[in-house]
Amino acid sequence: MRQSSLFTKTLRDSPKDEVSINARLLIRGGFISKVMAGVYECMPLGLRVLNSINAIIREEMNAIGAEELHMSVLQNKDTWMKSGRWSAAKEVMYQFQDPGGRDIGLGWTHEEPLTAVAKHFISSYKDLPKAVYQIQTKFRNEPRAKSGMLRGREFLMKDLYSFHADEEDLNRYYEIVARAYEHIFGRVGLDARRTIAAGGLFSKYSDEFQVLSEVGEDTIFYCTECRYAVNIEVVSDFGLKSVCPECSGALAQGKSIEVGNIFKLGTAFSEAFDLTYVTGNGDKRPVIMASYGIGPGRVMGAVVEMRHDEKGIMWPDSIAPYSAHLIALGKEKSTHDAAEKLYAALQKSSIEVLYDDRDATAGEKFADADLLGIPYRLVVSEKTIKNREVEVKRRNEEKLNMVKLEDIPKLLLNSRFFTYA
Ligand code: ATP
Ligand code: MG
């Protein structure tokens, strides 16, 4: 992509009405645009990041046998009356009457409609287990929408729902999902701890995936030696002192961002909707369920919070909008010819490259490169071209390396990033 043709431009100044780092940097870089508190539009650069996060989530969900579907945003009041959440959740759920006088709500989670639709397809033990997920926009009337992408009123959620014959099968799959979550967060470059939390319907607890960060709204107790972590909400239940119950390491307390949350629902929804199955012996039993959420937009915001400096963002290779930011300096035709050639060669090797072909100063180009945070900066100038070289710099390192022009595609192809937690 030629930077001269990008739909967006970078902004020199941070928006005055944004306090959060993630929103300030994402807006300045042209990744997102603000509509109102908690509502952002995703610009082309931001969508490239979000699509990469979603692709990782899809890979990991598909790998554990979950099927993708797409539920409706418009929700029937009747469906939500069955669980009692039409009234119970009216602070969070957008509810209104349409011009036809029908009571409609906007989906803020999807347990109710998923349980209702599962009744068409689950009736026997032979139909279990099943798992379906979607990546879709959710709406929540969040009173404190001041954290940019971390807390939207309209935001993306990956929500997975699983259906089981018994508790043992539920527990088996729940652990499989927890492992998939660890893969997902590792791959997007977040160190997320599985954290014991309140809020289970079936078991007393749920599991959150928490990233330690000063801007987080949660507080967790975590072990400084192993991965053990507990949300402060349930610390008293465990009688926690200063020592980790698993490894005796020292416990510390810290603020954190919840990027995922998994729940055992048990039969709470299947009983409300009469979602049952017939066992091998002919007995009728309620289906046992669980639900599992991740916020891809919150993940994007959390990555920015965790990986930035005073100049801008530092995307991990796995979700960067482009792998390389090619910059041509000076006015010499030979430099620009060499840059054009390198741009073509990189595209031919299927390397995603943003090419700064604009008529701008070196200072402006470097400042934009730092702000946009693309992992590799490739600078071509009269000086480098004289030796048929390119100056290569990683966004998160200071070191400059001179690399032969012809070695650049190979260098980038070899550095594709895959970390598994
Ligand atoms: P929180 O406690 O932060 O309000 P929650 O527990 O209500 O979140 P869940 O219903 O468990 O959230 O949603 C699943 C996931 O969706 C969360 O772990 C988070 O990553 C994401 N998420 C929830 N609310 C928002 C929001 N307002 N904006 C962006 N992402 C969100
Ligand atoms: Mg939660």
Short mmCIF file of C-alpha atoms and ligand atoms in Angstrom, two decimals:
data_model
loop_
_atom_site.label_atom_id
_atom_site.label_comp_id
_atom_site.label_asym_id
_atom_site.label_seq_id
_atom_site.Cartn_x
_atom_site.Cartn_y
_atom_site.Cartn_z
CA MET A 1 0.00 0.00 0.00
CA ARG A 2 1.28 3.45 -0.89
CA GLN A 3 1.07 5.79 2.05
CA SER A 4 0.15 8.61 -0.33
CA SER A 5 -3.07 6.71 -1.14
CA LEU A 6 -4.08 5.71 2.42
CA PHE A 7 -7.63 6.76 3.28
CA THR A 8 -6.43 8.13 6.62
CA LYS A 9 -3.71 10.56 7.64
CA THR A 10 -1.86 10.71 10.92
CA LEU A 11 -2.75 13.55 13.28
CA ARG A 12 -0.09 15.70 14.86
CA ASP A 13 -1.96 16.17 18.14
CA SER A 14 -3.83 13.81 20.43
CA PRO A 15 -7.58 14.30 20.58
CA LYS A 16 -8.36 16.53 23.57
CA ASP A 17 -11.35 14.56 24.80
CA GLU A 18 -9.50 11.24 25.09
CA VAL A 19 -7.70 10.33 28.30
CA SER A 20 -6.71 6.77 27.48
CA ILE A 21 -3.38 6.06 25.79
CA ASN A 22 -4.86 3.44 23.48
CA ALA A 23 -7.51 5.77 22.06
CA ARG A 24 -5.07 8.69 21.76
CA LEU A 25 -2.50 6.69 19.82
CA LEU A 26 -5.03 4.76 17.73
CA ILE A 27 -6.85 7.96 16.73
CA ARG A 28 -3.61 9.86 16.02
CA GLY A 29 -2.38 6.99 13.86
CA GLY A 30 -5.66 6.83 11.93
CA PHE A 31 -6.52 3.31 13.14
CA ILE A 32 -9.87 4.34 14.58
CA SER A 33 -12.14 7.37 14.59
CA LYS A 34 -14.37 8.46 17.48
CA VAL A 35 -18.12 8.86 17.09
CA MET A 36 -19.08 9.39 20.76
CA ALA A 37 -17.95 8.09 24.15
CA GLY A 38 -17.46 4.34 23.81
CA VAL A 39 -18.23 4.25 20.08
CA TYR A 40 -15.43 4.09 17.53
CA GLU A 41 -15.27 3.47 13.83
CA CYS A 42 -12.56 1.19 12.59
CA MET A 43 -10.49 2.73 9.81
CA PRO A 44 -8.63 0.60 7.22
CA LEU A 45 -5.40 0.42 9.26
CA GLY A 46 -7.30 -0.56 12.40
CA LEU A 47 -9.32 -3.13 10.52
CA ARG A 48 -6.14 -4.81 9.35
CA VAL A 49 -5.13 -5.24 13.01
CA LEU A 50 -8.58 -6.40 14.06
CA ASN A 51 -8.79 -8.85 11.17
CA SER A 52 -5.47 -10.39 12.21
CA ILE A 53 -6.66 -10.75 15.81
CA ASN A 54 -9.90 -12.32 14.57
CA ALA A 55 -8.00 -14.67 12.23
CA ILE A 56 -5.96 -15.95 15.18
CA ILE A 57 -9.12 -16.39 17.25
CA ARG A 58 -10.84 -18.25 14.38
CA GLU A 59 -7.86 -20.57 13.90
CA GLU A 60 -7.81 -21.47 17.57
CA MET A 61 -11.60 -21.87 17.81
CA ASN A 62 -11.76 -24.03 14.69
CA ALA A 63 -8.86 -26.12 16.04
CA ILE A 64 -10.96 -27.11 19.07
CA GLY A 65 -13.87 -28.17 16.91
CA ALA A 66 -16.05 -25.08 17.34
CA GLU A 67 -18.13 -23.98 14.35
CA GLU A 68 -18.60 -20.34 13.43
CA LEU A 69 -22.11 -18.93 13.07
CA HIS A 70 -23.66 -15.49 13.07
CA MET A 71 -26.59 -14.62 15.32
CA SER A 72 -28.84 -11.58 14.99
CA VAL A 73 -28.21 -8.31 16.77
CA LEU A 74 -31.94 -7.49 17.05
CA GLN A 75 -33.37 -9.47 19.94
CA ASN A 76 -36.91 -10.53 20.76
CA LYS A 77 -38.25 -9.47 24.13
CA ASP A 78 -40.05 -12.83 24.47
CA THR A 79 -36.81 -14.77 24.27
CA TRP A 80 -35.23 -12.70 27.02
CA MET A 81 -38.32 -12.90 29.24
CA LYS A 82 -37.72 -16.66 29.51
CA SER A 83 -34.46 -16.20 31.39
CA GLY A 84 -35.66 -13.14 33.30
CA ARG A 85 -32.85 -11.04 31.85
CA TRP A 86 -35.11 -8.66 29.85
CA SER A 87 -35.79 -6.86 33.13
CA ALA A 88 -32.71 -7.88 35.09
CA ALA A 89 -30.35 -6.50 32.43
CA LYS A 90 -32.24 -3.41 31.41
CA GLU A 91 -29.47 -1.13 32.67
CA VAL A 92 -27.02 -2.68 30.25
CA MET A 93 -29.24 -3.79 27.35
CA TYR A 94 -30.42 -1.22 24.80
CA GLN A 95 -34.19 -1.76 24.62
CA PHE A 96 -36.70 0.10 22.49
CA GLN A 97 -39.91 -0.21 20.52
CA ASP A 98 -39.61 -0.31 16.75
CA PRO A 99 -42.04 1.68 14.55
CA GLY A 100 -44.29 -1.40 14.49
CA GLY A 101 -44.59 -1.27 18.29
CA ARG A 102 -42.51 -4.42 18.80
CA ASP A 103 -40.22 -4.62 21.84
CA ILE A 104 -36.66 -5.06 20.62
CA GLY A 105 -33.33 -5.28 22.39
CA LEU A 106 -29.78 -5.15 21.02
CA GLY A 107 -27.64 -8.20 21.72
CA TRP A 108 -25.21 -7.60 24.59
CA THR A 109 -24.45 -11.34 24.98
CA HIS A 110 -26.15 -14.32 23.30
CA GLU A 111 -26.91 -17.11 25.80
CA GLU A 112 -30.67 -16.72 25.37
CA PRO A 113 -30.92 -16.79 21.56
CA LEU A 114 -28.28 -19.54 21.34
CA THR A 115 -30.14 -21.76 23.79
CA ALA A 116 -33.39 -21.07 21.92
CA VAL A 117 -31.92 -22.04 18.56
CA ALA A 118 -30.12 -25.11 19.97
CA LYS A 119 -33.55 -26.59 20.75
CA HIS A 120 -33.99 -27.21 17.01
CA PHE A 121 -30.88 -29.36 16.83
CA ILE A 122 -30.26 -31.02 20.20
CA SER A 123 -32.63 -33.69 21.48
CA SER A 124 -30.57 -36.84 22.08
CA TYR A 125 -27.28 -37.72 23.77
CA LYS A 126 -26.11 -38.48 20.24
CA ASP A 127 -26.36 -34.75 19.46
CA LEU A 128 -23.83 -33.83 22.17
CA PRO A 129 -21.35 -32.24 22.64
CA LYS A 130 -21.62 -29.20 20.38
CA ALA A 131 -19.77 -25.89 20.24
CA VAL A 132 -20.50 -22.77 18.19
CA TYR A 133 -19.02 -19.29 18.20
CA GLN A 134 -19.40 -15.96 16.50
CA ILE A 135 -17.43 -12.74 16.20
CA GLN A 136 -19.98 -9.99 16.28
CA THR A 137 -20.86 -6.52 17.46
CA LYS A 138 -22.34 -6.30 20.94
CA PHE A 139 -24.07 -3.31 22.50
CA ARG A 140 -23.89 -2.40 26.17
CA ASN A 141 -24.93 0.76 27.90
CA GLU A 142 -21.58 1.12 29.67
CA PRO A 143 -21.74 4.06 32.08
CA ARG A 144 -17.95 4.46 32.24
CA ALA A 145 -16.82 4.45 28.63
CA LYS A 146 -13.57 6.38 29.11
CA SER A 147 -10.98 3.75 28.31
CA GLY A 148 -11.03 3.88 24.52
CA MET A 149 -11.12 0.44 22.94
CA LEU A 150 -11.05 -1.21 26.36
CA ARG A 151 -14.66 -0.34 27.11
CA GLY A 152 -16.97 0.34 24.22
CA ARG A 153 -20.73 0.75 24.17
CA GLU A 154 -20.64 -0.85 20.74
CA PHE A 155 -17.82 -3.38 20.54
CA LEU A 156 -16.76 -6.65 18.99
CA MET A 157 -17.01 -9.89 20.94
CA LYS A 158 -16.02 -13.42 20.14
CA ASP A 159 -18.51 -15.54 22.05
CA LEU A 160 -18.37 -19.31 22.12
CA TYR A 161 -21.11 -21.54 23.56
CA SER A 162 -20.75 -25.22 24.32
CA PHE A 163 -23.40 -27.87 25.05
CA HIS A 164 -22.73 -31.08 26.99
CA ALA A 165 -24.45 -34.19 28.31
CA ASP A 166 -22.76 -34.17 31.69
CA GLU A 167 -20.48 -32.23 33.97
CA GLU A 168 -17.46 -34.35 33.18
CA ASP A 169 -17.70 -33.51 29.49
CA LEU A 170 -18.24 -29.85 30.30
CA ASN A 171 -15.10 -29.81 32.47
CA ARG A 172 -13.10 -31.56 29.75
CA TYR A 173 -14.06 -29.03 27.08
CA TYR A 174 -13.73 -26.05 29.43
CA GLU A 175 -10.06 -26.90 29.93
CA ILE A 176 -9.56 -27.27 26.18
CA VAL A 177 -11.02 -23.79 25.67
CA ALA A 178 -8.83 -22.37 28.45
CA ARG A 179 -5.77 -23.73 26.64
CA ALA A 180 -6.98 -22.28 23.33
CA TYR A 181 -7.33 -18.91 25.09
CA GLU A 182 -3.73 -19.13 26.28
CA HIS A 183 -2.66 -19.76 22.69
CA ILE A 184 -4.70 -16.82 21.42
CA PHE A 185 -3.36 -14.31 23.93
CA GLY A 186 0.21 -15.56 23.45
CA ARG A 187 -0.10 -15.22 19.69
CA VAL A 188 -1.42 -11.64 19.83
CA GLY A 189 1.45 -10.69 22.13
CA LEU A 190 -0.36 -10.42 25.47
CA ASP A 191 0.78 -12.01 28.70
CA ALA A 192 -2.68 -12.94 30.00
CA ARG A 193 -3.01 -14.86 33.25
CA ARG A 194 -5.82 -17.28 33.85
CA THR A 195 -7.40 -15.80 36.97
CA ILE A 196 -9.96 -17.25 39.34
CA ALA A 197 -12.92 -14.88 39.43
CA ALA A 198 -16.46 -14.52 40.70
CA GLY A 199 -19.44 -14.87 38.45
CA GLY A 200 -19.90 -18.56 37.73
CA LEU A 201 -23.49 -19.74 37.58
CA PHE A 202 -22.74 -23.41 37.96
CA SER A 203 -19.49 -23.63 39.77
CA LYS A 204 -19.07 -20.69 42.11
CA TYR A 205 -16.23 -19.25 40.05
CA SER A 206 -15.42 -18.31 36.50
CA ASP A 207 -12.01 -17.85 34.91
CA GLU A 208 -10.84 -14.52 33.60
CA PHE A 209 -7.81 -13.86 31.46
CA GLN A 210 -6.12 -10.81 32.92
CA VAL A 211 -3.23 -8.70 31.63
CA LEU A 212 -1.36 -6.78 34.32
CA SER A 213 -1.62 -3.07 33.51
CA GLU A 214 -1.90 0.14 35.50
CA VAL A 215 -4.84 1.24 33.33
CA GLY A 216 -6.84 -1.92 34.08
CA GLU A 217 -10.12 -1.64 35.97
CA ASP A 218 -9.65 -4.92 37.82
CA THR A 219 -7.29 -5.84 40.63
CA ILE A 220 -5.75 -9.26 40.93
CA PHE A 221 -3.47 -11.10 43.33
CA TYR A 222 -0.83 -12.98 41.39
CA CYS A 223 2.14 -15.16 42.10
CA THR A 224 5.54 -13.67 41.26
CA GLU A 225 6.93 -17.17 40.64
CA CYS A 226 4.18 -19.15 38.87
CA ARG A 227 1.02 -18.29 36.87
CA TYR A 228 -1.43 -18.45 39.80
CA ALA A 229 -3.82 -15.49 39.96
CA VAL A 230 -7.07 -14.60 41.75
CA ASN A 231 -9.35 -11.61 41.22
CA ILE A 232 -9.53 -9.45 44.34
CA GLU A 233 -13.33 -10.01 44.37
CA VAL A 234 -12.83 -13.59 45.56
CA VAL A 235 -9.56 -13.36 47.47
CA SER A 236 -11.28 -13.72 50.85
CA ASP A 237 -12.86 -17.03 49.72
CA PHE A 238 -9.38 -18.48 49.40
CA GLY A 239 -8.02 -17.05 52.63
CA LEU A 240 -5.02 -15.78 50.65
CA LYS A 241 -2.09 -14.41 52.64
CA SER A 242 1.21 -13.34 51.13
CA VAL A 243 2.16 -16.74 49.78
CA CYS A 244 1.01 -18.59 46.66
CA PRO A 245 -1.05 -21.69 47.57
CA GLU A 246 0.40 -23.56 44.60
CA CYS A 247 4.14 -22.90 44.75
CA SER A 248 4.72 -20.84 47.93
CA GLY A 249 6.10 -17.98 45.82
CA ALA A 250 5.43 -14.42 46.92
CA LEU A 251 2.03 -12.97 46.00
CA ALA A 252 1.73 -9.47 44.59
CA GLN A 253 -1.25 -7.25 43.88
CA GLY A 254 -1.76 -5.37 40.64
CA LYS A 255 -4.24 -3.65 38.35
CA SER A 256 -5.25 -5.63 35.29
CA ILE A 257 -7.29 -5.64 32.09
CA GLU A 258 -9.76 -8.52 31.60
CA VAL A 259 -9.33 -9.62 27.98
CA GLY A 260 -11.32 -12.85 28.23
CA ASN A 261 -13.78 -14.57 30.51
CA ILE A 262 -15.04 -18.16 30.52
CA PHE A 263 -18.09 -19.39 32.45
CA LYS A 264 -19.67 -22.67 33.32
CA LEU A 265 -23.39 -21.99 32.97
CA GLY A 266 -24.62 -25.42 33.98
CA THR A 267 -28.34 -25.78 33.37
CA ALA A 268 -29.35 -22.17 34.12
CA PHE A 269 -30.30 -21.44 30.50
CA SER A 270 -31.28 -24.94 29.37
CA GLU A 271 -33.83 -25.13 32.19
CA ALA A 272 -35.24 -21.70 31.34
CA PHE A 273 -35.66 -22.75 27.70
CA ASP A 274 -36.40 -26.42 28.31
CA LEU A 275 -33.38 -27.49 26.28
CA THR A 276 -33.21 -31.20 27.11
CA TYR A 277 -31.80 -34.38 25.64
CA VAL A 278 -32.73 -38.04 25.98
CA THR A 279 -30.03 -40.31 27.47
CA GLY A 280 -29.17 -43.82 26.24
CA ASN A 281 -31.58 -45.14 28.89
CA GLY A 282 -34.43 -42.96 27.70
CA ASP A 283 -34.21 -40.44 30.59
CA LYS A 284 -34.74 -36.78 29.84
CA ARG A 285 -32.07 -34.37 31.15
CA PRO A 286 -31.25 -30.69 30.79
CA VAL A 287 -28.26 -29.89 28.59
CA ILE A 288 -25.23 -28.53 30.42
CA MET A 289 -23.73 -25.35 28.98
CA ALA A 290 -20.80 -22.96 29.13
CA SER A 291 -19.99 -19.66 27.47
CA TYR A 292 -16.64 -18.11 26.67
CA GLY A 293 -15.92 -14.49 25.63
CA ILE A 294 -13.05 -12.46 24.23
CA GLY A 295 -13.18 -8.82 23.16
CA PRO A 296 -11.06 -8.42 19.98
CA GLY A 297 -11.30 -4.62 20.21
CA ARG A 298 -10.33 -4.70 23.87
CA VAL A 299 -7.42 -6.97 22.91
CA MET A 300 -6.32 -4.38 20.33
CA GLY A 301 -6.54 -1.62 22.95
CA ALA A 302 -4.70 -3.74 25.53
CA VAL A 303 -1.87 -4.45 23.07
CA VAL A 304 -1.45 -0.69 22.55
CA GLU A 305 -1.47 -0.09 26.30
CA MET A 306 1.22 -2.74 26.79
CA ARG A 307 3.35 -1.92 23.76
CA HIS A 308 3.98 1.75 23.15
CA ASP A 309 6.53 4.43 23.92
CA GLU A 310 6.29 8.22 23.84
CA LYS A 311 6.50 8.17 20.03
CA GLY A 312 3.79 5.67 19.27
CA ILE A 313 2.69 2.05 19.01
CA MET A 314 4.86 -1.09 18.76
CA TRP A 315 2.70 -3.79 17.17
CA PRO A 316 3.75 -7.41 17.54
CA ASP A 317 4.51 -9.00 14.15
CA SER A 318 1.45 -11.26 14.41
CA ILE A 319 -1.16 -8.47 14.31
CA ALA A 320 0.72 -5.51 12.82
CA PRO A 321 -1.23 -3.75 10.04
CA TYR A 322 1.78 -4.24 7.77
CA SER A 323 5.02 -6.18 8.30
CA ALA A 324 7.29 -3.53 6.86
CA HIS A 325 7.25 0.24 6.52
CA LEU A 326 9.38 1.17 3.53
CA ILE A 327 10.62 4.76 3.54
CA ALA A 328 12.32 6.51 0.65
CA LEU A 329 14.33 9.60 1.61
CA GLY A 330 15.56 12.48 -0.54
CA LYS A 331 14.66 13.54 -4.02
CA GLU A 332 17.10 11.53 -6.15
CA LYS A 333 15.47 9.49 -8.87
CA SER A 334 17.88 6.58 -8.31
CA THR A 335 16.73 6.30 -4.66
CA HIS A 336 13.09 6.31 -5.61
CA ASP A 337 13.66 3.80 -8.42
CA ALA A 338 15.38 1.49 -5.94
CA ALA A 339 12.53 1.93 -3.43
CA GLU A 340 9.93 1.19 -6.10
CA LYS A 341 11.81 -1.97 -7.05
CA LEU A 342 12.06 -3.11 -3.43
CA TYR A 343 8.34 -2.36 -2.95
CA ALA A 344 7.52 -4.57 -5.94
CA ALA A 345 9.86 -7.35 -4.72
CA LEU A 346 8.31 -7.36 -1.26
CA GLN A 347 4.80 -7.54 -2.68
CA LYS A 348 5.87 -10.40 -4.92
CA SER A 349 7.04 -12.28 -1.81
CA SER A 350 3.58 -11.65 -0.24
CA ILE A 351 5.04 -9.38 2.41
CA GLU A 352 2.56 -6.74 3.54
CA VAL A 353 4.31 -3.44 3.11
CA LEU A 354 3.34 0.18 3.62
CA TYR A 355 5.44 2.31 1.29
CA ASP A 356 5.96 5.92 2.33
CA ASP A 357 6.19 7.43 -1.12
CA ARG A 358 5.00 10.85 0.03
CA ASP A 359 6.75 14.10 -0.64
CA ALA A 360 7.55 14.70 3.03
CA THR A 361 10.61 15.37 5.17
CA ALA A 362 12.66 12.58 6.77
CA GLY A 363 11.50 13.85 10.18
CA GLU A 364 7.84 13.57 9.20
CA LYS A 365 8.31 10.10 7.76
CA PHE A 366 10.21 8.80 10.81
CA ALA A 367 7.64 10.29 13.20
CA ASP A 368 4.82 8.57 11.32
CA ALA A 369 6.71 5.28 11.26
CA ASP A 370 7.14 5.44 15.04
CA LEU A 371 3.49 6.37 15.55
CA LEU A 372 2.10 3.62 13.30
CA GLY A 373 4.36 1.02 14.91
CA ILE A 374 4.97 -1.32 11.99
CA PRO A 375 7.57 -3.88 13.16
CA TYR A 376 10.24 -3.33 10.47
CA ARG A 377 11.29 0.09 9.22
CA LEU A 378 13.19 -0.07 5.94
CA VAL A 379 14.94 3.14 4.90
CA VAL A 380 16.28 3.66 1.42
CA SER A 381 18.38 6.79 0.76
CA GLU A 382 21.08 7.95 -1.59
CA LYS A 383 23.66 6.81 0.95
CA THR A 384 22.27 3.30 1.44
CA ILE A 385 21.66 2.76 -2.25
CA LYS A 386 25.28 3.55 -3.07
CA ASN A 387 26.15 0.23 -1.36
CA ARG A 388 22.97 -1.51 -2.59
CA GLU A 389 21.80 -1.61 1.02
CA VAL A 390 18.75 -0.80 3.13
CA GLU A 391 18.80 0.52 6.71
CA VAL A 392 16.66 -1.84 8.78
CA LYS A 393 15.30 -0.99 12.21
CA ARG A 394 12.91 -2.91 14.42
CA ARG A 395 10.30 -0.61 15.98
CA ASN A 396 11.11 -1.84 19.48
CA GLU A 397 14.91 -1.71 19.13
CA GLU A 398 17.36 1.14 18.73
CA LYS A 399 19.88 -0.74 16.63
CA LEU A 400 20.19 0.05 12.90
CA ASN A 401 21.30 -2.76 10.60
CA MET A 402 22.50 -2.41 7.04
CA VAL A 403 21.11 -5.25 4.92
CA LYS A 404 21.71 -5.97 1.23
CA LEU A 405 18.73 -5.06 -0.94
CA GLU A 406 18.32 -8.59 -2.23
CA ASP A 407 18.29 -10.06 1.30
CA ILE A 408 15.33 -8.00 2.52
CA PRO A 409 12.45 -10.26 1.42
CA LYS A 410 14.17 -13.28 2.96
CA LEU A 411 14.80 -11.44 6.22
CA LEU A 412 11.13 -10.55 6.52
CA LEU A 413 9.84 -13.96 5.51
CA ASN A 414 12.05 -15.64 8.12
CA SER A 415 10.90 -13.46 10.96
CA ARG A 416 7.21 -14.30 10.96
CA PHE A 417 6.25 -14.38 14.58
CA PHE A 418 4.51 -17.25 16.33
CA THR A 419 4.64 -17.48 20.09
CA TYR A 420 2.72 -20.03 22.01
CA ALA A 421 2.24 -19.41 25.69
P1 ATP B 1 -16.16 -6.20 32.27
O1 ATP B 1 -16.12 -6.88 33.59
O2 ATP B 1 -14.84 -5.66 31.82
O3 ATP B 1 -17.26 -5.20 32.13
P2 ATP B 1 -17.64 -8.42 31.42
O4 ATP B 1 -17.19 -9.36 32.45
O5 ATP B 1 -18.96 -7.79 31.52
O6 ATP B 1 -16.52 -7.29 31.21
P3 ATP B 1 -18.06 -10.46 29.49
O7 ATP B 1 -19.52 -10.39 29.41
O8 ATP B 1 -17.41 -11.56 30.20
O9 ATP B 1 -17.48 -9.06 29.99
O10 ATP B 1 -17.51 -10.31 27.99
C1 ATP B 1 -16.53 -11.14 27.44
C2 ATP B 1 -15.36 -10.31 26.95
O11 ATP B 1 -15.80 -9.25 26.09
C3 ATP B 1 -14.59 -9.60 28.04
O12 ATP B 1 -13.66 -10.47 28.63
C4 ATP B 1 -13.95 -8.48 27.30
O13 ATP B 1 -12.76 -8.92 26.64
C5 ATP B 1 -14.96 -8.13 26.24
N1 ATP B 1 -15.77 -6.99 26.65
C6 ATP B 1 -16.75 -6.94 27.58
N2 ATP B 1 -17.28 -5.72 27.69
C7 ATP B 1 -16.62 -4.95 26.79
C8 ATP B 1 -16.71 -3.58 26.40
N3 ATP B 1 -17.60 -2.78 26.96
N4 ATP B 1 -15.88 -3.12 25.44
C9 ATP B 1 -14.99 -3.95 24.86
N5 ATP B 1 -14.84 -5.24 25.18
C10 ATP B 1 -15.65 -5.74 26.12
MG MG B 2 -16.05 -10.53 32.88
#
